[in-house]
Coordinates of C-alpha atoms and ligand atoms in Angstrom, one line a residue:
X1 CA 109.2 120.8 77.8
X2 CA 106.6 120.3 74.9
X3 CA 105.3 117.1 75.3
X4 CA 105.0 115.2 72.0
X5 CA 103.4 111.6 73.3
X6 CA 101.8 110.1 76.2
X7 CA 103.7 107.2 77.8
X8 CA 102.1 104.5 78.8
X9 CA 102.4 103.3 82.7
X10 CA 101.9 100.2 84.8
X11 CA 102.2 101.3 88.5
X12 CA 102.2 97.9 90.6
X13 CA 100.7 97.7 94.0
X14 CA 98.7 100.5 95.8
X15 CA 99.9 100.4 98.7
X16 CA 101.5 103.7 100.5
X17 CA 104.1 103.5 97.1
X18 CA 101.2 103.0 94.4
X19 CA 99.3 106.0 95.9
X20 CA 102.1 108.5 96.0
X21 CA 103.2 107.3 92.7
X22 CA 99.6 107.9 91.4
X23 CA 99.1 111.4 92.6
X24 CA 102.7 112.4 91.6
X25 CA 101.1 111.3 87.8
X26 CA 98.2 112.7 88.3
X27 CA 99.6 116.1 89.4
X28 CA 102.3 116.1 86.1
X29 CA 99.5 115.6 83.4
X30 CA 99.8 111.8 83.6
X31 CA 96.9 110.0 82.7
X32 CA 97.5 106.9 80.9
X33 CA 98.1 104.7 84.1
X34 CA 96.9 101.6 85.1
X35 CA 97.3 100.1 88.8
X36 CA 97.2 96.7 89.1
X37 CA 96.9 95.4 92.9
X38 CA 96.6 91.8 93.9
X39 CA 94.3 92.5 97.3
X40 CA 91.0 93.3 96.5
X41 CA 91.4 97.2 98.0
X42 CA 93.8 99.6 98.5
X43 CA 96.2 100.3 101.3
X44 CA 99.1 97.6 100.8
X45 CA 100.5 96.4 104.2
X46 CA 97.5 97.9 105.9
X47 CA 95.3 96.3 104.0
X48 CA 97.0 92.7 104.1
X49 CA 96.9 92.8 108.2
X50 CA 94.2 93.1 109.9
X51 CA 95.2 91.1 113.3
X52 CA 93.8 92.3 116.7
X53 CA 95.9 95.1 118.2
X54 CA 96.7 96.2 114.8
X55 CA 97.9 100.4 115.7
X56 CA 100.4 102.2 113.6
X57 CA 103.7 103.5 116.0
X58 CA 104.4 106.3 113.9
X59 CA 102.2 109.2 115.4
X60 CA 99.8 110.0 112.6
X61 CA 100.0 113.4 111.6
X62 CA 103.4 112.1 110.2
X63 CA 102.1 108.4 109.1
X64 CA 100.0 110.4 106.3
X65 CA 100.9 111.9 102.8
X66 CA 102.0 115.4 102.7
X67 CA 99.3 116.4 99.5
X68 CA 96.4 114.2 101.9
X69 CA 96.4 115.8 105.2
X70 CA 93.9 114.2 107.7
X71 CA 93.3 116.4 110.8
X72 CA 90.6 114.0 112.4
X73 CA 92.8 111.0 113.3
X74 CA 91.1 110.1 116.4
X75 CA 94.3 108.7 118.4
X76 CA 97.8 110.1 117.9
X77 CA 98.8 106.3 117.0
X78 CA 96.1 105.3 114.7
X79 CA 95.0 101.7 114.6
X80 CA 95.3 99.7 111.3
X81 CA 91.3 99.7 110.7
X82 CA 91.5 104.0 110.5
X83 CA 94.5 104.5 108.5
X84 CA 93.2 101.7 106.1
X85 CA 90.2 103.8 105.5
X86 CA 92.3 106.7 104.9
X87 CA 93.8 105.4 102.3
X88 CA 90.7 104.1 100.8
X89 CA 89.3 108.0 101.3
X90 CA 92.6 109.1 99.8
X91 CA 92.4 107.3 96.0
X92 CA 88.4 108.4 96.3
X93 CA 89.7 111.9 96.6
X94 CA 92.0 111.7 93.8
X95 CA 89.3 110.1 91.6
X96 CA 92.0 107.0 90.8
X97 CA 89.4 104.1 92.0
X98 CA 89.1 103.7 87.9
X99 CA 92.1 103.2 87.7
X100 CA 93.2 100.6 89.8
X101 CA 92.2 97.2 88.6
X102 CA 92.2 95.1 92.3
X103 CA 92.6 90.9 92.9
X104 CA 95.2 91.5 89.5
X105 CA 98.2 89.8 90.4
X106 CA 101.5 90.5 88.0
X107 CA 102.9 87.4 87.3
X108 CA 105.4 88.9 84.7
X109 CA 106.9 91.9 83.2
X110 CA 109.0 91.4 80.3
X111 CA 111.0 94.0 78.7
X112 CA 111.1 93.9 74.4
X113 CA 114.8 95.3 73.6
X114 CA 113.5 96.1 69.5
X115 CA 110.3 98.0 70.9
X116 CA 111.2 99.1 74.1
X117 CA 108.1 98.3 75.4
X118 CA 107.1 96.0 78.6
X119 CA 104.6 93.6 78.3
X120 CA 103.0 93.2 81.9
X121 CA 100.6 89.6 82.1
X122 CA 98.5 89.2 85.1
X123 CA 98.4 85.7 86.5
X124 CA 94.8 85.6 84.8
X125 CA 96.1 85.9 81.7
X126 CA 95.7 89.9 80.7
X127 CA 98.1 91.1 79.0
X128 CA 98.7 94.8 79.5
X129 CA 101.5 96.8 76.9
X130 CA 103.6 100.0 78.7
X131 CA 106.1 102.3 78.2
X132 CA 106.8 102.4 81.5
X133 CA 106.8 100.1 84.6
X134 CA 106.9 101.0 88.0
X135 CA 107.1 98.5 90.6
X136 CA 105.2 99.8 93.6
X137 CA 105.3 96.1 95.7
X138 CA 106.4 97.2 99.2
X139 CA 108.7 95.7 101.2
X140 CA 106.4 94.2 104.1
X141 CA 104.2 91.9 102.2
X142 CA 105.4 88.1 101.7
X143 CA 105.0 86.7 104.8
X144 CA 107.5 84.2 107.0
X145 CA 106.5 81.1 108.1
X146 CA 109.3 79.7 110.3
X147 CA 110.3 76.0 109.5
X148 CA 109.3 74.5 113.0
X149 CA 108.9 70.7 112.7
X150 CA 105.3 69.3 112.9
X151 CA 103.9 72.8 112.1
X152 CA 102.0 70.8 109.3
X153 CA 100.8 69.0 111.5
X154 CA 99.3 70.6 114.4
X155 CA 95.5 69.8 114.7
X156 CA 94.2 73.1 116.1
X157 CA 94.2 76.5 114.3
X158 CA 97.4 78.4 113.1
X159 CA 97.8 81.4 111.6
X160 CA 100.1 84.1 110.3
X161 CA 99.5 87.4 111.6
X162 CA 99.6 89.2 107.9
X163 CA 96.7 86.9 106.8
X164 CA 94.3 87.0 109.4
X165 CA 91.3 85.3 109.1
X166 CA 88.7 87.2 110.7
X167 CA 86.9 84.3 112.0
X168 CA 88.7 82.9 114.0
X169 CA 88.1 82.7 117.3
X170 CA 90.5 83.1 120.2
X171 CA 88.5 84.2 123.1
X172 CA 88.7 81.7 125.6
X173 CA 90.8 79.1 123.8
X174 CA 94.6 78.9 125.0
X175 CA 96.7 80.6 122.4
X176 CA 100.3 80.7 121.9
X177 CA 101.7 83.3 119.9
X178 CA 105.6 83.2 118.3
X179 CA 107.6 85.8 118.1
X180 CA 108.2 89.2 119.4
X181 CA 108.6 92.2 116.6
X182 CA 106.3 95.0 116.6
X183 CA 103.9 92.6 115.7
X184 CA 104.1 90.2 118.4
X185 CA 103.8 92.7 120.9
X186 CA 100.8 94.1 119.6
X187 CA 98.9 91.1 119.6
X188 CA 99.8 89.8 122.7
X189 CA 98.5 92.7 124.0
X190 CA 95.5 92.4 122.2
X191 CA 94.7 88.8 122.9
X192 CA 95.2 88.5 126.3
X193 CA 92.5 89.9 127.7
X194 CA 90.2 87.7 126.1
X195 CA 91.9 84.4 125.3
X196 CA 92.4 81.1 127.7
X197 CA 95.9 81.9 128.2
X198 CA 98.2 83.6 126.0
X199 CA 102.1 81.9 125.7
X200 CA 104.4 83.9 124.2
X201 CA 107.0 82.8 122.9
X202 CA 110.3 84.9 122.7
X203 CA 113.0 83.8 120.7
X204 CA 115.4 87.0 120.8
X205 CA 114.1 89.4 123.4
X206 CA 113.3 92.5 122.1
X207 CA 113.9 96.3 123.5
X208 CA 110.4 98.4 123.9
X209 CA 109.9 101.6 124.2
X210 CA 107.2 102.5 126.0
X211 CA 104.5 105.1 124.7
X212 CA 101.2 106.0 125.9
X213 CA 99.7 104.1 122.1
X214 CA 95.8 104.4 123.1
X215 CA 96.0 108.4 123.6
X216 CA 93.6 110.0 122.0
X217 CA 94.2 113.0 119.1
X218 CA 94.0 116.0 121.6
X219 CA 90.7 117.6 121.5
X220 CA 90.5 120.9 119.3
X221 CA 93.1 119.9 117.3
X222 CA 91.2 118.0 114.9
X223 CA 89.2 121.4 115.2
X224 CA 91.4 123.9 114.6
X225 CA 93.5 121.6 112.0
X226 CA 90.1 121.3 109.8
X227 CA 89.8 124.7 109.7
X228 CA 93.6 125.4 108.1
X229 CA 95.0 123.9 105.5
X230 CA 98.0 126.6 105.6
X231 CA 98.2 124.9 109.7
X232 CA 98.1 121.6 108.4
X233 CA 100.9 121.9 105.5
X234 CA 102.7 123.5 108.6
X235 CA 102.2 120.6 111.4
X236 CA 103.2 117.7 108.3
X237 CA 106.8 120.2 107.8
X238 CA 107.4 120.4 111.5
X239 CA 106.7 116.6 112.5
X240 CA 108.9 115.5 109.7
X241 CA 111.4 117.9 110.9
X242 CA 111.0 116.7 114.4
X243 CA 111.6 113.0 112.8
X244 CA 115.1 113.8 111.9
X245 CA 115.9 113.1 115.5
X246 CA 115.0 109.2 114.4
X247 CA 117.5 109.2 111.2
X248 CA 119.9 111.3 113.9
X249 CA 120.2 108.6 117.0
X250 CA 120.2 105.2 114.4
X251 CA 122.8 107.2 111.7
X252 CA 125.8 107.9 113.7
X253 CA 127.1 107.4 117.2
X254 CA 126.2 110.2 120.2
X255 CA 124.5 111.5 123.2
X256 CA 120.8 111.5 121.5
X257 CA 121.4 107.8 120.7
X258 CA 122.4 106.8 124.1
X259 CA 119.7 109.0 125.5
X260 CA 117.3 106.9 123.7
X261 CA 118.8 104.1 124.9
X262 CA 119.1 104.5 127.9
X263 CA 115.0 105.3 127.5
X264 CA 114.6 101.8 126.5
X265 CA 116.6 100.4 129.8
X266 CA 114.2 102.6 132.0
X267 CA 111.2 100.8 130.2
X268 CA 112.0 97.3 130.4
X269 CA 113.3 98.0 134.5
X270 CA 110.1 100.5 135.3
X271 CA 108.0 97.8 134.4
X272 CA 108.7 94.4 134.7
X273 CA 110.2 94.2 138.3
X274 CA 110.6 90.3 138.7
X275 CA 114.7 89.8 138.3
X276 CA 114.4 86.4 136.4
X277 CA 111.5 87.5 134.2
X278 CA 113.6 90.7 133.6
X279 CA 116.7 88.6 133.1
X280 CA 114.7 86.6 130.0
X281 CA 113.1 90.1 128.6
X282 CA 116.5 92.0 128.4
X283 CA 118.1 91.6 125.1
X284 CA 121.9 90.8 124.3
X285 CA 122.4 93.5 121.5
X286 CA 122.0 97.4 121.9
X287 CA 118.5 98.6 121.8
X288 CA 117.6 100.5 118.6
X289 CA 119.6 98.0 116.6
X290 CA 116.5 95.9 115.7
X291 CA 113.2 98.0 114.1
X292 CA 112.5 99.8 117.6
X293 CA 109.4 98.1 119.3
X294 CA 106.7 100.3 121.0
X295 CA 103.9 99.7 123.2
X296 CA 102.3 101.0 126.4
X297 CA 100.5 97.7 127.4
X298 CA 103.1 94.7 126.3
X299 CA 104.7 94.5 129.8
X300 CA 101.4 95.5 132.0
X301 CA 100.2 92.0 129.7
X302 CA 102.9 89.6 130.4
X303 CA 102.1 90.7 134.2
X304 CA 98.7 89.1 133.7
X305 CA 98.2 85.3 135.1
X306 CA 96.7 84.0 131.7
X307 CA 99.7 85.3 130.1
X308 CA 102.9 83.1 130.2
X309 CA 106.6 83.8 128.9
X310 CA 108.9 81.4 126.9
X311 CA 112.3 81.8 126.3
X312 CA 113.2 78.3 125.9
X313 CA 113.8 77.4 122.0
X314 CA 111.1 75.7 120.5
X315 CA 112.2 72.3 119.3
X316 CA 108.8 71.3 117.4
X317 CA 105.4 71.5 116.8
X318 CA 103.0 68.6 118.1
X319 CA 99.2 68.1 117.2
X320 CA 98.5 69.1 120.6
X321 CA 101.0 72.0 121.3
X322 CA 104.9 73.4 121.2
X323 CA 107.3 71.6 122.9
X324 CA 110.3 73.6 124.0
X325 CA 114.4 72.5 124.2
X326 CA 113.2 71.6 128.3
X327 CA 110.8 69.4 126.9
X328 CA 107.8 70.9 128.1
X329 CA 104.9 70.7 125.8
X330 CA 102.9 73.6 125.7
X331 CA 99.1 72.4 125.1
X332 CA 97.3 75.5 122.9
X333 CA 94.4 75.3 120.8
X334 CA 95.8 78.2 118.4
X335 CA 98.9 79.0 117.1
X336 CA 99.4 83.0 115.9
X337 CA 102.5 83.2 113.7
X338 CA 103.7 86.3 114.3
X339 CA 107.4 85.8 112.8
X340 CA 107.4 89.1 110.3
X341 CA 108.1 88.8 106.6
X342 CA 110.6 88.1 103.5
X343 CA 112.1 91.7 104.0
X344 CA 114.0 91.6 100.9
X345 CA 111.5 89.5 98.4
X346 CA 111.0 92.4 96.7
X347 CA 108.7 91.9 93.2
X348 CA 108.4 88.3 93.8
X349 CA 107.5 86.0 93.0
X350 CA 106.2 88.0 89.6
X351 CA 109.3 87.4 86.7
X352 CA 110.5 90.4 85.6
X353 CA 112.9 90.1 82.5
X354 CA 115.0 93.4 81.4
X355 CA 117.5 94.4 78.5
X356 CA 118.5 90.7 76.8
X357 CA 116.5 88.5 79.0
X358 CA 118.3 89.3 81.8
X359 CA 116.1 88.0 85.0
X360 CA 115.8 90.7 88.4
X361 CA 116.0 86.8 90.0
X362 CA 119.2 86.8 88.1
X363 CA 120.5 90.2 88.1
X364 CA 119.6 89.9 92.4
X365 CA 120.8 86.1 93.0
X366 CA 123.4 88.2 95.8
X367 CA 120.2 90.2 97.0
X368 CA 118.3 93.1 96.3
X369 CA 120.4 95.9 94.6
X370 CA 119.2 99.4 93.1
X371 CA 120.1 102.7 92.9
X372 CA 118.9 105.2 94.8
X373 CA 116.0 102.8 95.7
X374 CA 114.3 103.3 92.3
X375 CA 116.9 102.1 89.3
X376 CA 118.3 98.8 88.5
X377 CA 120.5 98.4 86.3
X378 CA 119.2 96.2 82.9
X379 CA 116.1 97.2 83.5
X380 CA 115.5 100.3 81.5
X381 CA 111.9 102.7 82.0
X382 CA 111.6 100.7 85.1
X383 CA 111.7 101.9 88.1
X384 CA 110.9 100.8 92.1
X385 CA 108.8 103.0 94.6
X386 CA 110.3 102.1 98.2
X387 CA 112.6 99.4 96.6
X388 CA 116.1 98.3 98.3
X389 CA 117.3 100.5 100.7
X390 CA 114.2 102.5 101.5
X391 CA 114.5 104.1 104.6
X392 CA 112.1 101.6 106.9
X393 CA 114.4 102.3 110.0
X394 CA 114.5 106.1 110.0
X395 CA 112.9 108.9 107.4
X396 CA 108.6 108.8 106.8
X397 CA 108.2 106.2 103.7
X398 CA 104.8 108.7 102.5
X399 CA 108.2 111.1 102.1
X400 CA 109.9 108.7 100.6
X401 CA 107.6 107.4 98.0
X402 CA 106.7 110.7 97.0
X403 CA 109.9 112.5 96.5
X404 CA 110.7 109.1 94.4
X405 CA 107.7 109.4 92.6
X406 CA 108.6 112.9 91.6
X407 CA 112.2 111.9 90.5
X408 CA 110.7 109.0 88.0
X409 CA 108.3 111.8 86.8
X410 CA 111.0 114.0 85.7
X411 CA 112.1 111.5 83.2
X412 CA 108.6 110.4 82.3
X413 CA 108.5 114.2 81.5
X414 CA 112.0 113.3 79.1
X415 CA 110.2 110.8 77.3
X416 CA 107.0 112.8 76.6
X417 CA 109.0 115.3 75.4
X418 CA 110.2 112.6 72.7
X419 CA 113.9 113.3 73.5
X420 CA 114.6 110.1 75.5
X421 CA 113.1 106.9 74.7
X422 CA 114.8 104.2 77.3
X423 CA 116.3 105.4 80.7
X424 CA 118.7 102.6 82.6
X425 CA 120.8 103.4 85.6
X426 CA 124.4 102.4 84.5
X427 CA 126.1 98.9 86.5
X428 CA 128.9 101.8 87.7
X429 CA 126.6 104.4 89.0
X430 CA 125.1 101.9 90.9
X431 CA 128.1 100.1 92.4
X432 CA 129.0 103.7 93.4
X433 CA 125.8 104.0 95.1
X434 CA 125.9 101.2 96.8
X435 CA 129.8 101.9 97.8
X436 CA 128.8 105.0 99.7
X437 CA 126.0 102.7 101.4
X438 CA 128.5 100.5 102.8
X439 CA 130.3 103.0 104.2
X440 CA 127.6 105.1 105.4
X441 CA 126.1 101.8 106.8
X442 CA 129.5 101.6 109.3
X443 CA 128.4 103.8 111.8
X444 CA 124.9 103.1 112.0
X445 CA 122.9 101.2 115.0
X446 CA 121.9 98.5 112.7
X447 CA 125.4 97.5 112.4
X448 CA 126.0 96.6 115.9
X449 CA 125.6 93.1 115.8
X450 CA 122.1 91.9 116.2
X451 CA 120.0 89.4 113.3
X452 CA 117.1 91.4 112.3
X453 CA 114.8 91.9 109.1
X454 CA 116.5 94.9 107.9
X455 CA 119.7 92.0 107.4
X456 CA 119.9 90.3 103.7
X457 CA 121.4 86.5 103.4
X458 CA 124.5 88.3 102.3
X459 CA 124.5 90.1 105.9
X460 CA 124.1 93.5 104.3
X461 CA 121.7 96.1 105.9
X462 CA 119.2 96.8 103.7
X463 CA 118.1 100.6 104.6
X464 CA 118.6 104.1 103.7
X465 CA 121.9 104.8 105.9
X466 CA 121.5 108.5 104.8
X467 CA 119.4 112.0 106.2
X468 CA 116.6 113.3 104.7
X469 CA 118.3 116.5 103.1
X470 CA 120.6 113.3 101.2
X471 CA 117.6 112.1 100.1
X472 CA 116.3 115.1 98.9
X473 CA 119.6 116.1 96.8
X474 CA 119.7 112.5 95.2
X475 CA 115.7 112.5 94.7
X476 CA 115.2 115.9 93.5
X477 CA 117.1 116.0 90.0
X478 CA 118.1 113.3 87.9
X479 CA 122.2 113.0 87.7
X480 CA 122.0 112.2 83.6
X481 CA 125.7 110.9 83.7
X482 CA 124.4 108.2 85.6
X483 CA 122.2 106.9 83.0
X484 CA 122.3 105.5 79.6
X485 CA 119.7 107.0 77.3
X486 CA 118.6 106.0 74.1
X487 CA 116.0 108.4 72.1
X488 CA 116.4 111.1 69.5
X489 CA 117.6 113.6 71.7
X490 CA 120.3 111.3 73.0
X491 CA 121.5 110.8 69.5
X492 CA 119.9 107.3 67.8
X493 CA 121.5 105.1 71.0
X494 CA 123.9 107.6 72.3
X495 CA 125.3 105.8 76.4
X496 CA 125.2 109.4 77.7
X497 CA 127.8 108.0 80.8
X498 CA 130.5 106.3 78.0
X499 CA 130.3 109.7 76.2
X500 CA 131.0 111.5 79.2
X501 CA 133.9 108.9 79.9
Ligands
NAP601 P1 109.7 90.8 112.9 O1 110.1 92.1 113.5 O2 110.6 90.3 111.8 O3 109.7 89.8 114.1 C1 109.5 88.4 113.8 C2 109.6 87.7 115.1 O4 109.4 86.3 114.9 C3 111.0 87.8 115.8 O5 110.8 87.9 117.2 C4 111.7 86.5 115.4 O6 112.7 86.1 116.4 C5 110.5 85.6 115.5 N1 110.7 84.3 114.8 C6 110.9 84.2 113.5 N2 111.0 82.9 113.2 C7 111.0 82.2 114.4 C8 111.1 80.9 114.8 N3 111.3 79.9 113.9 N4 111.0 80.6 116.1 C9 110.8 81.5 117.0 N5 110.7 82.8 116.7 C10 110.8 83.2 115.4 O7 108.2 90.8 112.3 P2 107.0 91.8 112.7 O8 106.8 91.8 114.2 O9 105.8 91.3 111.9 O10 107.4 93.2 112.3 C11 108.0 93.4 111.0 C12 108.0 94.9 110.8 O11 106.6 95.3 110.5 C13 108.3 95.7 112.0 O12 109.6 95.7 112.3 C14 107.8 97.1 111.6 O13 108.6 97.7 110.6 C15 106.5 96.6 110.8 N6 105.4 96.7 111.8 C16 105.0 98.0 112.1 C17 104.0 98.2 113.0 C18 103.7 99.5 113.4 O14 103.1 99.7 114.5 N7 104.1 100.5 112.6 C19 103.3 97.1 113.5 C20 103.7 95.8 113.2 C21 104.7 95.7 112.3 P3 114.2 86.6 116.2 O15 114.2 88.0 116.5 O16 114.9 85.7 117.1 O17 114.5 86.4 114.7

């Protein structure tokens, strides 16, 4: 297509989303793009938490982007601090540093129906004009902070593991630490060995696989890996081959699934051998149901004698500790938050107003709700990288983001060419969508009846319920019919799905 104009783009956040987006532009021809991120660096999630322990359970020659290949990860689980700094080598490689403006929050997007034009403000005032918008936010970022009485009031230290301050000490103070996600686990193991005592206290026991996390990269590979980018490209195809086993055992019902399960029995019984601590750390719901834990040393720490397991509800916070339902109050000098984040706060708490005014706090008040995890309907030239439904339970998210990246390219490409000038998913396309997502949801793991983060006030699952070759077909090219188009090659404000109707 001949390109007749150069639109205009706001990518939002550059996290593992904003990056892919930005090197999906980059490699089409497009330039004008600005990046606005509230942190001050790149990185997103892994630059927001930076708590002891911090270590990615995705093995990293998958956790990376297919076009930025590392082959000197030194573990096969990298820890936060390395894959941060791979993403910070990553945008240095692209030569995109200029273009990221960082500690720029959004605080609203507003969409002009006469111009078609969104006017992005930053909460310092700036005022930036696009074309397009693409919202880039991630899904892990705003974090949770339970609503325990007397948490206000609690005279020693307290903090939420996705803010971390660096400072703070916990060696040889008495800590307690709530909850038990991924993150939970991982600082527990991380503190213990250091701290006073560690209390840990377990709401909903969670299933763990274990996994031998501190192994290193195995030596030569890094080696032989440098020396091939043709081995490389092949090592990134076969371990996201190799991942379909994940989307396999949580999609639908069957051997694989109960072999994995079974995996997680065998972890919890091969290493905790006490019968009543075993009793509080087996869970009431199938594992796999709840984003899978993983860790090698969580168990091996509980069996240390500074560390100490709760299971009784916590029925406030004093200034002096947690008292639990038995009324035991459990004196601690620091209190880690570890209780995980606003899943489904997508873009907030920035205003975004679409076609007529229309609010995304408005067009969402029954929860997040998109198309194909990039498209929402009233909000035309918009479009979400990792939005609802992104596959957090089961496919790589690099994948994801890039092969969404590429799909909002296409119609970038359809408005450079001057032949569309507005792209909006249609409401029906998107009910449709979201049809076949109920029904693929049925089967799933995630639907067996345990309250996790993946769940949205309405009780819905909010992930990607399909494979990877799905995703592909519905991410590779765009289905027009399910769009209305305005621009001069859709006639002057031709609805390309009515004229099809
Ligand atoms: P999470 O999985 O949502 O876990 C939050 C924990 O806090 C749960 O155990 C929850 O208990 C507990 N909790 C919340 N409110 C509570 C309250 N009022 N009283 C007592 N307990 C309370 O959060 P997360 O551990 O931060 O993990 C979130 C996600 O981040 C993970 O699932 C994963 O996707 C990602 N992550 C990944 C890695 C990695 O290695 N790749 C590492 C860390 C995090 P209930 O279960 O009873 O609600």
């Amino acid at each position: 297509m001949t390109r007749v104009r150069e639109p205009r783009i706001v990518v939002i956040g550059a996290g593992v989303a904003g990056i892919a987006t930005a090197h999906a532009l980059q490699q089409a021809g497009f330039h004008d793009f600005t990046i606005l991120e509230k942190g001050s660096d790149v990185g997103g999630v892994w630059y927001w938490n930076h708590y002891p322990g911090l270590t990615c359970d995705v093995p990293s020659q998958i956790y990376q982007f297919s076009f930025a290949p590392k082959a000197d990860w030194s573990r096969i689980w990298a820890t936060g601090p390395e894959i941060q700094r791979y993403h910070r080598d990553v945008v240095e490689e692209l030569g995109i540093v200029e273009q990221i403006r960082f500690d720029t929050e959004v605080a609203s997007a507003v969409f002009d129906d006469d111009t078609a034009e969104w006017t992005v403000a930053t909460a310092a005032g700036e005022v930036l004009v696009a074309d397009f918008v693409i919202c880039a936010t991630g899904i892990l970022h705003n974090p949770a902070v339970p609503d325990i009485p007397g948490l206000g009031d609690f005279t020693g230290d307290v903090v939420h593991t996705a803010r971390w301050d660096d400072d703070l000490v916990t060696d040889g103070r008495r800590v307690a630490v709530i909850g038990t996600g991924s993150t939970g686990v991982q600082v527990v193991s991380a503190l213990h060995e250091g701290a006073a005592s560690v209390t840990h206290f377990v709401r909903s026991a969670q299933w763990i696989l274990w996994a031998p996390m501190w192994l290193p990269q195995i030596p030569g590979v890094s080696v032989l890996l440098g020396a091939s980018r043709t081995l490389q490209d092949a090592v990134y195809q076969l371990s996201l081959e190799a991942s379909g086993i994940l989307a396999d055992v949580v999609l639908r019902q069957s051997w694989r699934r109960r072999a994995v399960q079974a995996y997680a029995r065998i972890s919890l019984r091969g290493q905790v051998f006490d019968a009543d601590e075993r009793a509080k750390l087996t869970p009431d719901y199938q594992p796999l149901c709840k984003r899978q834990v993983i860790s090698g040393s969580y168990y091996r720490a509980l069996r240390s004698p500074r560390t100490e397991l709760v299971t009784d509800p916590i029925t406030e916070i004093t200034p002096t500790g947690i008292r639990t339902a038995d009324g035991t109050l459990h004196e601690v000098d620091v209190i880690v938050l570890a209780t995980g984040f606003r899943a489904h706060d997508y873009m907030r708490p920035m205003r975004i107003e679409g076609r007529g005014g229309v609010t995304l706090d408005d067009a969402w008040a029954d929860g997040p709700r998109a198309y194909r995890m990039t498209a929402i309907p009233g909000f035309p030239n918009l479009f979400t990288v990792l939005g609802p439904n992104s596959p957090t339970g089961s496919i790589s998210l690099q994948y994801s983001a890039e092969l969404t990246a590429g799909y909002i390219v296409k119609w970038l490409e359809r408005f450079a060419a001057g032949d569309v000038d507005t792209v909006e998913v249609t409401e029906e396309a998107t009910a449709e969508f979201n049809r076949r997502v109920a029904e693929a949801l049925e089967p799933t793991v995630w639907n067996t009846g345990c309250n996790s983060w993946y769940l949205t006030d309405a009780g819905t699952v909010d992930l990607w319920p399909f494979d990877r070759a799905t995703m592909r077909r519905m991410l590779t090219t765009p289905e027009v019919g399910d769009f209305s188009l305005t621009g001069p090659g859709c006639g002057a404000t031709v609805d390309v799905a009515q004229s099809r109707s």
